[in-house]
């Protein structure tokens, strides 16, 4: 009898999961976490590729009391396609910097390279596969080594060690995690990661942070008239926290460029809303939070054809200080997300992981930090230690509450059942989903959690067996175990 009941319950859960898993997949509207600052940008394929583009790269305009040559740097190799073999054309050391002759440095990181090489728009045009940020499959190591100077750096070996990549890293980590003897430490990008031991300049005037185009399964969902919002927060700690500080008159803008196979158009400029606040107003040494929100709508079909171009996004912060207190001790990139179609359902990462020959050397990497005197992330460490999950059999129910603007075409099924309806649309609009999804999600997780606690608390490890034996009269459950009467 007990076996039959257990079998029935198991079958019920399996049937419930299978029957409800046939749902409409709302893949066009989600909230994505932005995990890195991309350094690669899509450039022209019709001419010899440029290393640098001030319009697309990570850039920072500072006072000239620092040395850009002492900032985090790497070599990047330019390759070209010679009958299917990637050969070295040139190399450059980044960052690229210029003296603007008004006591300011304009410092930029960025190089030509495609990270969505297999998911370009259908009419995007031809491209050089040797510009991919993926590992190169067929390359000429000797040609890369020959680019090195006869004397000095880089040596031939330093350039050849980059292969099969063309760089050490193709992005800065916005956030990263490190496992040290079973304890996990997290790190978030601080501008100090690029300035290095010399510390911050006295003043930062402008900061340009690219979001890029998103990875392939994200960028493919961006179509005409799609609403998209980028938002996040920076943490500011001042070198002199006792002095007044303010940014009235500062601006934050979102730049949207539409990239073609031979370059980009734009940008479209969107003014963002922002807020500067102290985490603890009563504490004169408290850090500041700079939050921003940048909503925009992609171009309509009359101004943009997604089949031959894709959008590329970058954030521009212009600092206008109210006081002379302009030197930072920390400027941390705390959080960053994008939301499409006004849908905040978690959708994973916006971007691909950092790639390259030595990703641990990238600014923001958790492996660049000394955690000797820092506390680990105990919550993450425990979750990794007990690395098991319970399947929520009620989760498919949540997919019933999808945005009713995302219909699914079913011409094959319609023909099989002789139906004139060739598409199926969700039952509920996004307003219903935003209310019901959290309620159902919390309720179902409470049920699953209760089941898990009851199961783990069972004496024999079998909740059903203990329940029936406890009521049969044959076994007495005591406070320290069980014994036959």
Coordinates of C-alpha atoms in Angstrom, one line a residue:
X1 CA 0.0 0.0 0.0
X2 CA 2.8 2.4 1.0
X3 CA 4.6 1.7 -2.3
X4 CA 1.5 2.4 -4.3
X5 CA 0.9 5.7 -2.6
X6 CA 4.6 6.8 -3.1
X7 CA 4.3 5.7 -6.8
X8 CA 1.1 7.7 -7.2
X9 CA 2.6 10.8 -5.7
X10 CA 5.7 10.5 -7.8
X11 CA 3.6 10.0 -10.9
X12 CA 1.6 13.0 -9.9
X13 CA 4.6 15.3 -9.7
X14 CA 6.0 13.9 -13.0
X15 CA 2.7 14.3 -14.8
X16 CA 2.2 17.8 -13.4
X17 CA 5.7 18.8 -14.5
X18 CA 5.3 17.3 -18.0
X19 CA 1.8 18.5 -18.6
X20 CA 2.6 22.1 -17.6
X21 CA 5.9 22.3 -19.4
X22 CA 4.1 22.8 -22.7
X23 CA 3.9 26.5 -22.5
X24 CA 4.6 29.6 -24.4
X25 CA 8.2 30.7 -24.2
X26 CA 8.4 34.5 -23.6
X27 CA 12.0 35.0 -24.7
X28 CA 11.7 38.5 -26.0
X29 CA 11.3 40.4 -22.7
X30 CA 13.4 40.0 -19.6
X31 CA 15.7 41.6 -17.1
X32 CA 19.4 40.9 -17.7
X33 CA 22.3 41.4 -15.4
X34 CA 25.3 43.2 -17.0
X35 CA 28.4 41.3 -15.8
X36 CA 31.3 43.1 -17.6
X37 CA 32.5 46.2 -19.4
X38 CA 33.2 45.1 -23.0
X39 CA 36.4 46.4 -24.6
X40 CA 35.8 44.9 -28.0
X41 CA 33.7 46.8 -30.5
X42 CA 32.3 46.0 -34.0
X43 CA 34.2 48.0 -36.5
X44 CA 34.5 48.3 -40.3
X45 CA 35.3 45.2 -42.3
X46 CA 35.7 47.0 -45.6
X47 CA 39.1 48.6 -44.8
X48 CA 42.1 47.6 -42.6
X49 CA 40.6 47.4 -39.1
X50 CA 41.4 50.1 -36.6
X51 CA 42.4 49.3 -33.1
X52 CA 40.7 52.2 -31.5
X53 CA 37.4 54.0 -31.6
X54 CA 36.6 56.8 -29.2
X55 CA 32.9 56.5 -30.1
X56 CA 32.5 53.0 -28.8
X57 CA 35.2 52.2 -26.2
X58 CA 35.6 52.5 -22.5
X59 CA 37.0 56.0 -22.0
X60 CA 37.8 58.3 -19.1
X61 CA 38.7 62.0 -19.1
X62 CA 40.8 63.0 -16.0
X63 CA 43.1 65.7 -14.7
X64 CA 46.7 65.1 -15.8
X65 CA 48.2 64.5 -12.4
X66 CA 48.4 60.7 -13.1
X67 CA 50.4 58.7 -15.6
X68 CA 48.4 56.7 -18.1
X69 CA 51.4 54.5 -18.8
X70 CA 51.1 53.2 -15.3
X71 CA 47.5 52.1 -15.7
X72 CA 46.4 48.6 -16.3
X73 CA 47.5 47.6 -19.8
X74 CA 47.6 44.8 -22.3
X75 CA 48.8 44.1 -25.9
X76 CA 46.3 43.4 -28.6
X77 CA 47.1 41.9 -32.0
X78 CA 45.3 42.7 -35.2
X79 CA 44.9 39.8 -37.5
X80 CA 43.9 39.4 -41.2
X81 CA 42.5 36.6 -43.2
X82 CA 45.0 35.1 -45.7
X83 CA 43.2 32.3 -47.6
X84 CA 41.6 30.9 -44.5
X85 CA 44.7 31.5 -42.2
X86 CA 44.7 34.3 -39.6
X87 CA 48.0 36.2 -39.8
X88 CA 49.4 39.0 -37.6
X89 CA 49.1 42.5 -39.1
X90 CA 50.1 44.7 -36.2
X91 CA 49.9 45.1 -32.4
X92 CA 49.2 47.9 -30.0
X93 CA 49.4 48.5 -26.2
X94 CA 46.3 49.7 -24.5
X95 CA 45.2 52.1 -23.0
X96 CA 45.3 54.6 -25.8
X97 CA 45.7 58.1 -24.4
X98 CA 46.1 61.6 -25.7
X99 CA 47.0 64.9 -24.0
X100 CA 44.1 67.3 -24.7
X101 CA 46.4 70.3 -23.9
X102 CA 44.1 71.7 -21.3
X103 CA 45.7 69.8 -18.4
X104 CA 43.6 66.7 -19.0
X105 CA 44.1 63.1 -20.2
X106 CA 41.6 61.4 -22.5
X107 CA 42.3 57.7 -21.8
X108 CA 40.5 54.9 -23.8
X109 CA 40.5 51.1 -23.9
X110 CA 39.0 49.3 -26.9
X111 CA 39.7 47.4 -30.0
X112 CA 38.0 46.0 -33.1
X113 CA 36.5 42.5 -32.5
X114 CA 33.2 40.7 -32.9
X115 CA 31.7 38.6 -30.2
X116 CA 28.4 37.7 -31.9
X117 CA 30.1 36.3 -35.1
X118 CA 27.5 33.5 -35.6
X119 CA 24.4 35.6 -34.9
X120 CA 24.8 38.7 -37.1
X121 CA 21.7 40.0 -38.9
X122 CA 20.9 38.1 -42.0
X123 CA 22.0 40.9 -44.3
X124 CA 24.8 42.2 -42.2
X125 CA 27.4 41.5 -44.9
X126 CA 30.8 39.8 -44.9
X127 CA 33.2 40.0 -42.1
X128 CA 36.8 38.8 -41.3
X129 CA 36.6 35.8 -39.0
X130 CA 40.1 36.7 -37.8
X131 CA 38.4 39.6 -35.9
X132 CA 36.4 37.2 -33.7
X133 CA 36.9 37.4 -30.0
X134 CA 36.5 33.6 -29.9
X135 CA 39.7 31.5 -30.0
X136 CA 41.1 31.4 -33.5
X137 CA 41.0 27.9 -35.1
X138 CA 43.6 28.5 -37.8
X139 CA 46.4 30.9 -37.3
X140 CA 50.0 31.6 -38.1
X141 CA 52.0 31.9 -34.9
X142 CA 55.2 32.9 -36.7
X143 CA 53.6 36.0 -38.3
X144 CA 52.4 37.2 -34.9
X145 CA 55.9 36.7 -33.4
X146 CA 57.5 38.6 -36.2
X147 CA 55.5 41.7 -35.2
X148 CA 57.6 42.2 -32.1
X149 CA 60.5 44.7 -32.2
X150 CA 64.1 43.4 -32.5
X151 CA 64.8 44.9 -29.1
X152 CA 62.6 45.8 -26.2
X153 CA 59.1 44.8 -25.4
X154 CA 56.9 43.1 -26.3
X155 CA 59.0 40.1 -27.2
X156 CA 58.0 37.5 -29.8
X157 CA 57.1 35.1 -27.0
X158 CA 54.8 37.6 -25.3
X159 CA 52.8 38.1 -28.4
X160 CA 52.7 34.5 -29.4
X161 CA 51.5 33.5 -25.9
X162 CA 48.2 35.4 -26.6
X163 CA 47.2 32.8 -29.2
X164 CA 44.7 31.4 -30.0
X165 CA 43.3 34.8 -28.8
X166 CA 44.5 38.2 -29.9
X167 CA 44.4 39.7 -26.4
X168 CA 44.7 38.9 -22.7
X169 CA 41.1 39.9 -22.0
X170 CA 38.2 41.4 -23.9
X171 CA 36.5 43.1 -21.0
X172 CA 36.7 44.4 -17.4
X173 CA 34.8 42.4 -14.8
X174 CA 31.9 44.4 -13.3
X175 CA 31.6 41.6 -10.8
X176 CA 33.6 38.4 -10.3
X177 CA 33.9 35.5 -7.8
X178 CA 36.9 33.6 -6.6
X179 CA 37.1 30.2 -4.8
X180 CA 39.8 30.1 -2.2
X181 CA 39.9 26.7 -0.3
X182 CA 36.1 26.4 -0.5
X183 CA 35.4 29.9 0.6
X184 CA 34.0 32.3 -2.1
X185 CA 35.0 35.9 -2.4
X186 CA 33.2 38.5 -4.6
X187 CA 34.7 41.6 -6.2
X188 CA 33.1 44.5 -8.0
X189 CA 34.8 46.8 -10.4
X190 CA 36.5 49.9 -8.9
X191 CA 38.2 52.5 -11.1
X192 CA 41.1 51.9 -8.8
X193 CA 41.5 48.6 -10.7
X194 CA 42.7 50.5 -13.8
X195 CA 44.5 53.4 -12.1
X196 CA 46.7 50.9 -10.2
X197 CA 49.1 51.8 -7.3
X198 CA 49.3 55.5 -8.3
X199 CA 45.7 56.0 -7.1
X200 CA 43.0 58.3 -8.4
X201 CA 43.5 61.5 -10.2
X202 CA 42.3 64.7 -8.5
X203 CA 39.4 65.0 -10.9
X204 CA 37.4 62.8 -13.2
X205 CA 35.5 64.9 -15.7
X206 CA 33.8 62.3 -17.9
X207 CA 33.3 58.5 -17.9
X208 CA 32.1 56.4 -20.8
X209 CA 31.0 52.8 -20.0
X210 CA 29.9 50.6 -22.9
X211 CA 27.2 48.0 -22.4
X212 CA 27.8 46.6 -25.9
X213 CA 25.2 44.8 -28.0
X214 CA 24.4 41.9 -25.6
X215 CA 25.1 38.3 -26.3
X216 CA 23.4 36.6 -29.3
X217 CA 20.3 35.3 -27.5
X218 CA 19.7 38.8 -26.1
X219 CA 20.6 40.9 -29.1
X220 CA 18.4 38.8 -31.4
X221 CA 15.3 39.8 -29.4
X222 CA 15.9 43.6 -29.9
X223 CA 13.6 44.7 -32.7
X224 CA 11.8 47.8 -33.9
X225 CA 10.1 49.9 -31.2
X226 CA 11.4 47.7 -28.4
X227 CA 11.4 49.6 -25.1
X228 CA 14.7 49.0 -23.2
X229 CA 15.9 50.5 -19.9
X230 CA 19.4 50.4 -18.5
X231 CA 19.7 51.1 -14.7
X232 CA 22.2 50.6 -12.0
X233 CA 24.2 52.2 -9.2
X234 CA 27.7 53.3 -8.4
X235 CA 29.2 53.7 -4.9
X236 CA 31.4 56.7 -4.3
X237 CA 33.8 57.0 -1.4
X238 CA 35.7 60.3 -1.2
X239 CA 39.3 60.9 -0.5
X240 CA 38.2 63.6 2.0
X241 CA 34.8 62.4 3.3
X242 CA 34.5 65.3 5.8
X243 CA 34.1 67.9 3.1
X244 CA 30.9 68.8 1.3
X245 CA 30.3 67.0 -2.0
X246 CA 27.7 67.4 -4.7
X247 CA 27.1 66.8 -8.4
X248 CA 24.3 69.3 -9.3
X249 CA 24.5 70.1 -13.0
X250 CA 26.0 66.7 -13.9
X251 CA 24.4 64.6 -16.7
X252 CA 24.1 61.0 -17.4
X253 CA 23.1 59.9 -20.9
X254 CA 22.6 56.7 -22.9
X255 CA 24.2 56.5 -26.3
X256 CA 22.6 54.1 -28.8
X257 CA 24.4 53.4 -32.1
X258 CA 23.2 51.2 -34.9
X259 CA 26.1 49.1 -36.2
X260 CA 26.4 48.1 -39.8
X261 CA 29.1 45.8 -41.4
X262 CA 31.0 48.9 -42.5
X263 CA 30.7 51.0 -39.3
X264 CA 28.0 52.6 -37.1
X265 CA 25.4 55.3 -37.3
X266 CA 24.3 57.6 -34.6
X267 CA 24.3 58.0 -31.7
X268 CA 20.8 58.5 -30.5
X269 CA 21.1 60.3 -27.2
X270 CA 18.7 59.6 -24.2
X271 CA 18.9 61.7 -21.1
X272 CA 18.8 59.5 -18.0
X273 CA 17.4 60.3 -14.5
X274 CA 19.9 60.0 -11.7
X275 CA 20.1 60.5 -7.9
X276 CA 23.0 61.1 -5.6
X277 CA 22.4 60.2 -2.0
X278 CA 24.3 59.4 1.2
X279 CA 23.9 55.9 2.5
X280 CA 23.8 57.2 6.1
X281 CA 23.0 61.0 6.2
X282 CA 23.9 61.1 9.9
X283 CA 27.4 59.8 9.3
X284 CA 29.8 62.4 7.8
X285 CA 32.1 59.6 6.5
X286 CA 29.3 57.6 4.8
X287 CA 29.7 56.7 1.2
X288 CA 27.5 58.1 -1.6
X289 CA 25.3 56.1 -4.0
X290 CA 24.9 57.4 -7.6
X291 CA 21.9 55.6 -9.2
X292 CA 20.7 56.0 -12.7
X293 CA 17.8 55.0 -15.0
X294 CA 18.0 55.3 -18.8
X295 CA 14.8 54.3 -20.7
X296 CA 14.8 54.4 -24.4
X297 CA 12.8 52.9 -27.4
X298 CA 14.6 51.4 -30.3
X299 CA 14.1 53.0 -33.7
X300 CA 10.9 52.2 -35.7
X301 CA 10.9 50.2 -39.0
X302 CA 11.0 53.4 -41.0
X303 CA 14.4 54.3 -39.5
X304 CA 16.1 51.0 -38.7
X305 CA 16.2 47.6 -40.4
X306 CA 17.2 44.9 -37.8
X307 CA 18.1 42.5 -40.7
X308 CA 21.3 44.5 -41.5
X309 CA 22.3 46.3 -38.3
X310 CA 22.1 46.0 -34.5
X311 CA 22.1 48.5 -31.6
X312 CA 25.2 49.1 -29.5
X313 CA 24.8 50.9 -26.1
X314 CA 27.1 53.1 -24.0
X315 CA 26.7 55.1 -20.8
X316 CA 28.1 58.6 -20.5
X317 CA 28.5 60.3 -17.1
X318 CA 29.6 64.0 -17.1
X319 CA 30.7 65.1 -13.7
X320 CA 29.9 68.7 -12.7
X321 CA 31.1 69.2 -9.2
X322 CA 29.5 71.7 -6.9
X323 CA 32.6 71.9 -4.7
X324 CA 36.4 71.5 -4.9
X325 CA 36.0 68.1 -3.3
X326 CA 36.6 66.1 -6.5
X327 CA 39.0 63.3 -5.6
X328 CA 37.6 59.8 -5.2
X329 CA 38.9 57.1 -2.9
X330 CA 36.6 54.6 -4.5
X331 CA 34.2 54.6 -7.5
X332 CA 32.6 51.1 -7.5
X333 CA 30.4 49.8 -10.3
X334 CA 27.9 48.3 -7.9
X335 CA 25.0 47.1 -10.1
X336 CA 23.8 47.2 -13.7
X337 CA 20.7 45.7 -15.4
X338 CA 18.8 46.1 -18.6
X339 CA 15.0 45.5 -18.9
X340 CA 13.3 45.0 -22.3
X341 CA 9.6 45.3 -23.0
X342 CA 9.1 46.6 -19.4
X343 CA 9.4 43.0 -18.1
X344 CA 11.5 42.5 -15.0
X345 CA 11.4 38.7 -15.0
X346 CA 15.0 37.5 -14.4
X347 CA 16.6 36.5 -17.7
X348 CA 20.2 35.7 -16.8
X349 CA 23.2 37.6 -18.1
X350 CA 23.2 40.3 -20.7
X351 CA 26.7 39.6 -21.9
X352 CA 29.2 36.7 -22.5
X353 CA 31.9 36.0 -20.0
X354 CA 35.3 37.7 -20.3
X355 CA 37.5 35.8 -22.7
X356 CA 41.2 35.9 -23.5
X357 CA 44.6 34.4 -22.8
X358 CA 44.8 35.6 -19.2
X359 CA 41.4 36.6 -17.9
X360 CA 42.6 36.7 -14.3
X361 CA 44.7 39.7 -15.2
X362 CA 41.7 41.7 -16.3
X363 CA 40.7 44.7 -14.1
X364 CA 37.9 43.8 -11.8
X365 CA 38.9 40.1 -11.6
X366 CA 38.5 38.6 -8.1
X367 CA 41.9 37.1 -8.6
X368 CA 43.5 40.6 -8.6
X369 CA 42.4 41.1 -5.0
X370 CA 44.1 40.1 -1.7
X371 CA 41.4 38.6 0.5
X372 CA 43.7 37.9 3.5
X373 CA 41.9 40.4 5.7
X374 CA 38.4 40.3 4.1
X375 CA 35.3 38.3 5.0
X376 CA 34.2 35.8 2.4
X377 CA 30.6 35.6 1.1
X378 CA 29.4 33.0 3.6
X379 CA 26.0 32.7 1.9
X380 CA 27.5 31.9 -1.4
X381 CA 30.1 29.6 0.2
X382 CA 27.3 27.6 2.0
X383 CA 25.2 27.3 -1.2
X384 CA 28.3 26.0 -3.1
X385 CA 29.1 23.6 -0.2
X386 CA 25.6 22.1 -0.2
X387 CA 25.2 22.2 -4.0
X388 CA 21.8 20.6 -4.5
X389 CA 18.5 22.0 -5.6
X390 CA 14.8 21.0 -5.4
X391 CA 12.8 21.0 -8.7
X392 CA 9.8 23.2 -8.3
X393 CA 7.0 21.3 -10.0
X394 CA 4.8 24.4 -9.9
X395 CA 7.2 26.5 -11.9
X396 CA 5.6 25.7 -15.3
X397 CA 2.4 27.3 -14.0
X398 CA 4.2 30.7 -14.0
X399 CA 4.8 30.5 -17.7
X400 CA 1.1 30.6 -18.3
X401 CA 1.2 34.3 -17.2
X402 CA 3.2 35.6 -20.1
X403 CA 2.9 38.8 -22.0
X404 CA 0.0 38.6 -24.3
X405 CA 2.0 40.4 -27.0
X406 CA 4.2 37.4 -27.5
X407 CA 2.2 35.0 -29.6
X408 CA 3.6 31.8 -31.0
X409 CA 3.1 30.6 -34.6
X410 CA 1.8 27.0 -34.9
X411 CA 1.1 26.4 -38.6
X412 CA 2.2 22.7 -38.4
X413 CA 0.0 21.8 -35.4
X414 CA -2.9 23.8 -36.9
X415 CA -2.7 21.8 -40.2
X416 CA -2.6 18.5 -38.2
X417 CA -5.8 19.3 -36.3
X418 CA -7.4 21.1 -39.2
X419 CA -7.6 24.4 -37.4
X420 CA -7.8 27.8 -39.0
X421 CA -6.0 29.4 -36.0
X422 CA -2.2 29.4 -36.8
X423 CA -1.1 31.2 -33.7
X424 CA -1.6 30.9 -30.0
X425 CA -1.4 33.9 -27.6
X426 CA -1.1 33.9 -23.8
X427 CA -4.2 34.5 -21.8
X428 CA -3.0 37.3 -19.6
X429 CA -1.5 40.8 -20.2
X430 CA 1.7 41.9 -18.6
X431 CA -0.1 43.7 -15.8
X432 CA -1.7 40.5 -14.6
X433 CA 1.6 38.7 -14.9
X434 CA 3.4 41.3 -12.8
X435 CA 0.9 40.8 -10.0
X436 CA 0.3 37.0 -10.2
X437 CA 3.8 35.7 -11.0
X438 CA 5.4 36.8 -7.7
X439 CA 2.4 35.5 -5.7
X440 CA 2.4 32.1 -7.4
X441 CA 6.2 31.9 -7.3
X442 CA 6.4 32.6 -3.5
X443 CA 3.5 30.3 -2.8
X444 CA 4.9 27.4 -4.8
X445 CA 8.3 27.8 -3.2
X446 CA 6.8 27.7 0.2
X447 CA 5.1 24.4 -0.6
X448 CA 8.3 22.9 -2.0
X449 CA 10.3 24.2 1.0
X450 CA 7.7 22.7 3.4
X451 CA 7.9 19.4 1.6
X452 CA 11.8 19.5 1.8
X453 CA 11.8 20.3 5.5
X454 CA 9.3 17.5 6.3
X455 CA 11.3 15.1 4.2
X456 CA 14.6 16.0 5.8
X457 CA 13.0 15.8 9.3
X458 CA 11.7 12.2 8.7
X459 CA 13.4 9.6 10.9
X460 CA 13.9 7.0 8.2
X461 CA 14.5 9.5 5.4
X462 CA 11.1 8.5 3.9
X463 CA 8.4 10.9 4.9
X464 CA 5.6 8.6 3.5
X465 CA 6.9 5.5 5.3
X466 CA 7.3 7.4 8.7
X467 CA 3.8 8.9 8.3
X468 CA 2.1 5.5 7.8
X469 CA 4.2 3.6 10.3
X470 CA 3.6 6.3 12.9
X471 CA -0.1 5.8 12.7
X472 CA -0.2 2.0 12.5
X473 CA 0.2 1.3 16.2
X474 CA 3.2 -0.9 15.7
X475 CA 5.8 1.7 16.3
X476 CA 6.1 4.3 19.1
X477 CA 8.0 7.5 18.2
X478 CA 10.0 8.8 21.2
X479 CA 12.1 11.9 21.7
X480 CA 15.4 10.0 21.1
X481 CA 14.4 7.5 18.4
X482 CA 11.9 4.7 17.8
X483 CA 11.5 1.3 19.4
X484 CA 9.2 -1.7 19.1
X485 CA 6.5 -2.0 21.8

